[in-house]
Tab-separated table of C-alpha atoms in Angstrom:
chain	number	residue	atom	x	y	z
A	200	MET	CA	14.814	4.632	-28.719
A	201	ALA	CA	14.994	8.018	-30.440
A	202	THR	CA	13.660	10.868	-28.509
A	203	GLU	CA	14.629	14.490	-28.345
A	204	GLU	CA	15.901	14.086	-24.539
A	205	PRO	CA	19.289	12.459	-24.014
A	206	VAL	CA	19.278	9.059	-22.195
A	207	SER	CA	22.061	9.800	-19.768
A	208	GLY	CA	23.764	6.735	-18.216
A	209	GLU	CA	23.040	7.713	-14.823
A	210	LEU	CA	18.988	8.014	-15.688
A	211	LEU	CA	19.186	4.542	-17.221
A	212	ASN	CA	20.795	3.184	-13.877
A	213	ARG	CA	17.879	4.809	-11.549
A	214	LEU	CA	15.453	3.526	-14.400
A	215	ALA	CA	17.180	-0.337	-13.915
A	216	ARG	CA	16.617	-0.339	-10.348
A	217	PHE	CA	12.856	-0.975	-11.092
A	218	GLY	CA	13.812	-3.947	-13.708
A	219	ARG	CA	15.820	-4.298	-16.885
A	220	VAL	CA	14.949	-1.412	-19.382
A	221	TYR	CA	13.954	-1.955	-22.997
A	222	LEU	CA	13.799	0.906	-25.176
A	223	LEU	CA	11.754	0.673	-28.261
A	224	ASP	CA	11.325	2.545	-31.171
A	225	THR	CA	8.243	0.783	-32.259
A	226	VAL	CA	6.080	-1.742	-30.501
A	227	SER	CA	2.520	-3.325	-30.998
A	228	SER	CA	1.683	-2.565	-27.328
A	229	THR	CA	3.829	-2.221	-24.390
A	230	ASN	CA	1.653	-4.214	-22.587
A	231	ASP	CA	2.215	-7.099	-24.859
A	232	TYR	CA	5.120	-6.627	-25.110
A	233	ALA	CA	5.984	-6.513	-21.361
A	234	PHE	CA	4.071	-9.573	-20.701
A	235	THR	CA	6.373	-11.452	-23.466
A	236	LEU	CA	9.183	-10.970	-20.760
A	237	ALA	CA	7.319	-12.560	-18.153
A	238	GLY	CA	8.788	-16.069	-18.023
A	239	GLN	CA	12.268	-14.485	-17.408
A	240	ASN	CA	10.657	-13.801	-13.823
A	241	GLU	CA	12.368	-10.168	-13.381
A	242	PRO	CA	11.111	-7.277	-13.302
A	243	ALA	CA	10.979	-5.029	-16.404
A	244	VAL	CA	10.272	-1.117	-17.594
A	245	VAL	CA	9.340	-0.987	-21.198
A	246	ILE	CA	9.300	2.177	-23.229
A	247	ALA	CA	8.150	2.940	-26.586
A	248	ARG	CA	8.394	5.626	-28.910
A	249	HIS	CA	5.727	4.339	-31.162
A	250	GLN	CA	2.736	2.170	-30.258
A	251	THR	CA	0.558	0.799	-33.180
A	252	ARG	CA	-1.780	-1.020	-31.318
A	253	GLY	CA	-2.346	0.507	-27.993
A	254	ARG	CA	-5.488	-0.197	-26.131
A	255	GLY	CA	-7.536	1.058	-23.003
A	256	ARG	CA	-10.077	-0.407	-21.079
A	257	PHE	CA	-12.571	-2.539	-23.314
A	258	ARG	CA	-9.883	-2.674	-26.180
A	259	ARG	CA	-10.547	1.074	-26.742
A	260	ARG	CA	-7.503	2.829	-28.873
A	261	TRP	CA	-5.482	4.218	-27.061
A	262	PHE	CA	-4.045	8.032	-28.341
A	263	ALA	CA	-0.307	8.188	-28.556
A	264	ASP	CA	2.183	9.848	-30.507
A	265	GLU	CA	5.891	10.913	-30.320
A	266	GLU	CA	5.251	13.735	-27.601
A	267	SER	CA	4.009	10.826	-25.556
A	268	LEU	CA	5.150	9.016	-22.672
A	269	ILE	CA	4.284	5.348	-23.461
A	270	PHE	CA	5.461	2.869	-20.962
A	271	SER	CA	4.661	-0.388	-19.256
A	272	VAL	CA	5.954	-2.028	-16.032
A	273	LEU	CA	6.249	-5.724	-15.760
A	274	PHE	CA	6.500	-6.636	-11.749
A	275	PHE	CA	5.764	-9.927	-9.918
A	276	PRO	CA	3.809	-9.046	-6.390
A	277	LYS	CA	3.181	-11.364	-3.792
A	278	PRO	CA	0.019	-13.922	-4.347
A	279	ASP	CA	-2.601	-12.088	-2.657
A	280	PHE	CA	-1.763	-8.618	-4.779
A	281	THR	CA	-3.586	-8.840	-7.709
A	282	VAL	CA	-4.880	-6.289	-9.885
A	283	ARG	CA	-8.262	-6.193	-8.382
A	284	ALA	CA	-6.406	-4.782	-5.351
A	285	GLY	CA	-6.418	-1.362	-6.821
A	286	ILE	CA	-3.507	-1.315	-8.332
A	287	THR	CA	-4.816	0.773	-10.886
A	288	LEU	CA	-5.576	3.562	-8.821
A	289	VAL	CA	-2.025	3.181	-6.834
A	290	ALA	CA	-0.316	3.741	-10.232
A	291	GLY	CA	-2.588	6.801	-11.285
A	292	LEU	CA	-1.744	7.890	-7.440
A	293	ALA	CA	2.296	7.406	-8.206
A	294	LEU	CA	1.618	9.482	-11.502
A	295	CYS	CA	-0.300	12.357	-10.079
A	296	ARG	CA	2.768	13.040	-7.454
A	297	ALA	CA	5.067	12.419	-10.329
A	298	ILE	CA	3.764	15.050	-12.475
A	299	GLU	CA	3.446	17.598	-9.499
A	300	ALA	CA	6.885	17.015	-8.517
A	301	ASP	CA	8.351	17.512	-11.825
A	302	ALA	CA	5.744	20.672	-12.623
A	303	GLY	CA	7.203	22.091	-9.157
A	304	THR	CA	3.562	22.956	-8.358
A	305	ALA	CA	0.528	21.433	-6.605
A	306	GLU	CA	-1.339	23.853	-8.361
A	307	PRO	CA	-3.695	23.077	-10.577
A	308	PRO	CA	-4.019	19.848	-8.739
A	309	VAL	CA	-3.400	16.475	-10.260
A	310	LEU	CA	-6.471	14.136	-9.622
A	311	LEU	CA	-7.411	10.558	-10.051
A	312	ARG	CA	-10.978	10.021	-12.276
A	313	TRP	CA	-12.236	6.541	-11.178
A	314	PRO	CA	-11.196	4.172	-12.533
A	315	ASN	CA	-8.084	4.595	-14.718
A	316	ASP	CA	-7.439	8.348	-15.872
A	317	VAL	CA	-5.555	11.173	-14.665
A	318	VAL	CA	-6.885	14.405	-14.826
A	319	ILE	CA	-5.815	18.276	-14.414
A	320	ASN	CA	-8.850	21.001	-14.684
A	321	GLY	CA	-10.753	18.411	-15.603
A	322	ARG	CA	-8.931	17.561	-18.737
A	323	LYS	CA	-7.632	13.366	-19.104
A	324	VAL	CA	-3.971	13.841	-19.455
A	325	ALA	CA	-3.147	10.247	-18.747
A	326	GLY	CA	-4.718	6.538	-18.955
A	327	ILE	CA	-3.773	3.455	-17.089
A	328	LEU	CA	-4.664	-0.275	-18.156
A	329	CYS	CA	-3.647	-3.154	-15.719
A	330	GLU	CA	-3.327	-6.672	-16.457
A	331	GLN	CA	-2.655	-9.540	-14.758
A	332	ARG	CA	-1.382	-12.765	-16.116
A	333	ARG	CA	-0.656	-15.848	-13.362
A	334	ASP	CA	1.635	-14.027	-11.148
A	335	ALA	CA	2.819	-11.292	-13.464
A	336	VAL	CA	0.985	-7.820	-13.447
A	337	VAL	CA	1.564	-4.952	-15.870
A	338	VAL	CA	0.910	-1.808	-15.704
A	339	GLY	CA	0.508	0.421	-18.973
A	340	ILE	CA	0.627	4.323	-18.819
A	341	GLY	CA	-0.129	6.483	-21.710
A	342	VAL	CA	0.983	10.361	-20.761
A	343	ASN	CA	0.246	13.327	-23.089
A	344	VAL	CA	3.491	15.154	-22.030
A	345	ASN	CA	4.630	17.598	-24.968
A	346	GLN	CA	1.637	18.106	-27.535
A	347	PRO	CA	0.660	21.501	-28.429
A	348	HIS	CA	-2.867	20.546	-29.570
A	349	LEU	CA	-4.534	17.148	-29.720
A	350	PRO	CA	-7.033	15.866	-32.208
A	351	GLU	CA	-10.555	17.476	-32.317
A	352	ASN	CA	-12.107	14.213	-31.238
A	353	LEU	CA	-10.601	14.477	-27.967
A	354	ALA	CA	-12.256	17.340	-26.843
A	355	GLU	CA	-11.893	16.282	-23.091
A	356	ALA	CA	-7.834	15.776	-23.220
A	357	GLY	CA	-4.905	17.841	-22.556
A	358	SER	CA	-1.428	17.762	-22.237
A	359	LEU	CA	0.991	18.924	-19.674
A	360	LEU	CA	2.464	21.193	-22.236
A	361	MET	CA	-1.080	22.923	-22.957
A	362	LEU	CA	-2.164	23.094	-19.073
A	363	TYR	CA	1.191	24.036	-17.343
A	364	GLY	CA	2.804	26.369	-20.581
A	365	ARG	CA	6.132	24.236	-20.568
A	366	ARG	CA	7.893	21.475	-22.089
A	367	PHE	CA	8.919	18.132	-19.692
A	368	ASP	CA	11.483	15.584	-20.173
A	369	ARG	CA	9.563	12.475	-20.594
A	370	LEU	CA	12.008	9.911	-19.027
A	371	SER	CA	12.603	12.318	-15.858
A	372	LEU	CA	8.743	11.777	-15.472
A	373	LEU	CA	9.091	8.233	-15.611
A	374	ASP	CA	12.324	8.239	-13.051
A	375	ARG	CA	9.801	10.211	-10.495
A	376	PHE	CA	6.965	7.900	-11.105
A	377	LEU	CA	9.014	4.781	-10.757
A	378	PRO	CA	10.117	5.051	-6.683
A	379	GLU	CA	6.542	6.620	-6.032
A	380	PHE	CA	4.772	3.457	-7.461
A	381	PHE	CA	6.747	0.600	-6.130
A	382	GLN	CA	6.902	2.604	-2.670
A	383	ALA	CA	3.199	2.567	-2.672
A	384	VAL	CA	2.973	-0.970	-3.890
A	385	GLU	CA	5.207	-1.960	-0.744
A	386	MET	CA	3.643	0.011	1.753
A	387	MET	CA	0.157	-2.023	0.558
A	388	GLU	CA	2.074	-5.745	0.543
A	389	LYS	CA	3.196	-4.834	4.183
A	390	GLY	CA	0.000	-4.055	5.310
A	391	ASN	CA	0.583	-0.390	5.610
A	392	ALA	CA	-2.193	0.447	3.107
A	393	GLY	CA	-3.815	3.159	5.038
A	394	PRO	CA	-1.875	6.361	3.879
A	395	VAL	CA	-1.790	5.034	0.189
A	396	TRP	CA	-5.828	5.095	0.218
A	397	GLU	CA	-5.983	8.464	1.847
A	398	ASP	CA	-4.177	10.171	-0.723
A	399	VAL	CA	-5.787	8.110	-3.296
A	400	LYS	CA	-9.525	9.538	-1.812
A	401	ARG	CA	-8.178	13.145	-1.656
A	402	ARG	CA	-7.047	13.059	-5.005
A	403	SER	CA	-10.278	11.634	-6.424
A	404	ALA	CA	-12.014	13.463	-8.626
A	405	VAL	CA	-15.500	11.601	-8.574
A	406	ILE	CA	-15.787	11.137	-4.165
A	407	ASN	CA	-18.537	13.573	-2.923
A	408	HIS	CA	-19.920	14.314	-6.586
A	409	ARG	CA	-23.028	13.013	-8.569
A	410	VAL	CA	-21.938	10.854	-11.683
A	411	GLU	CA	-23.247	8.686	-14.406
A	412	VAL	CA	-21.842	4.993	-14.220
A	413	ARG	CA	-21.957	3.291	-17.333
A	414	THR	CA	-21.064	-0.594	-16.895
A	415	LEU	CA	-21.495	-3.385	-19.756
A	416	LEU	CA	-24.786	-4.267	-18.349
A	417	ARG	CA	-26.683	-0.807	-17.209
A	418	ARG	CA	-26.474	2.938	-16.139
A	419	GLN	CA	-26.655	4.412	-12.915
A	420	THR	CA	-26.905	7.860	-11.696
A	421	GLY	CA	-25.822	8.641	-8.129
A	422	THR	CA	-23.324	10.260	-5.556
A	423	VAL	CA	-20.102	8.354	-4.860
A	424	ILE	CA	-19.102	8.292	-1.235
A	425	ASP	CA	-16.135	6.080	-0.820
A	426	ILE	CA	-13.503	4.033	-2.314
A	427	ASP	CA	-12.800	0.856	-0.881
A	428	GLU	CA	-9.537	-0.519	-0.898
A	429	ALA	CA	-10.297	-3.169	-3.588
A	430	GLY	CA	-10.090	0.246	-5.563
A	431	ARG	CA	-14.264	0.013	-5.875
A	432	ILE	CA	-16.499	2.955	-5.520
A	433	VAL	CA	-19.703	2.946	-3.400
A	434	LEU	CA	-22.426	4.806	-5.095
A	435	ARG	CA	-25.609	6.095	-3.416
A	436	THR	CA	-27.877	5.927	-6.107
A	437	ASP	CA	-30.688	8.629	-6.812
A	438	SER	CA	-32.804	5.934	-5.317
A	439	GLY	CA	-30.874	5.557	-2.185
A	440	ARG	CA	-29.616	2.298	-2.821
A	441	LEU	CA	-25.783	1.593	-2.004
A	442	VAL	CA	-23.860	0.002	-4.976
A	443	VAL	CA	-20.287	-0.870	-5.060
A	444	LEU	CA	-19.037	-0.954	-8.512
A	445	SER	CA	-15.548	-2.624	-9.695
A	446	ALA	CA	-15.542	-1.004	-13.404
A	447	GLY	CA	-17.505	1.354	-15.181
A	448	GLN	CA	-17.105	4.461	-17.132
A	449	VAL	CA	-17.836	7.691	-15.499
A	450	ARG	CA	-19.040	11.099	-16.363
A	451	GLN	CA	-19.469	13.888	-13.979
A	452	LEU	CA	-23.016	15.568	-13.868
A	453	ARG	CA	-23.751	18.836	-12.945
């Protein structure tokens, strides 16, 4: 993998604690590539410089370029731990912590915009796509890291460079993400999910905010009052009903 950052053996050894590391120049999708490895029944970390068919939720095209950090993590959680257990938000939480640690500051705060975005100052800096096939789970993440500017059609997006005013080492960010993520997963598997969800809620960009939620079937407006341990939002609609939603596109209302 050709990157601007030198890849030291020490760094690779740290990454390899969490799975076999695959460094790719070009791949159609890191998630798809990760699933091709599932038959080996061992965790893996797939990192790519280029992704030709990256996708987000609802198969939307996923923006990424050479200044992005693009990776997928393949792992095999316990049978009762599935994507439905809010793993997307857990991955987002780990990324929030990793960004703040690498930036060396908690200001501005790095927040989670349900269901799968990481935002800073209202600008999306990362997207997450979690998928499961049988007992294999893949968490795919794309982070806008060192872009000095982004395409005009991504008006709400930002990069770490744009927001913090300096460049970041992309693999150093991954090195911070992996232990945060697997520690949170381990806590959940051991039944100690409370602290994880407390931090998810603390970092939520939607709790206590009035929002519009669009699903495939309908549009609803109301105030988000909670996120449950399945990663679903609890919405008090404008009519006063409580609705639990597991998927949708959120837009914050003034």
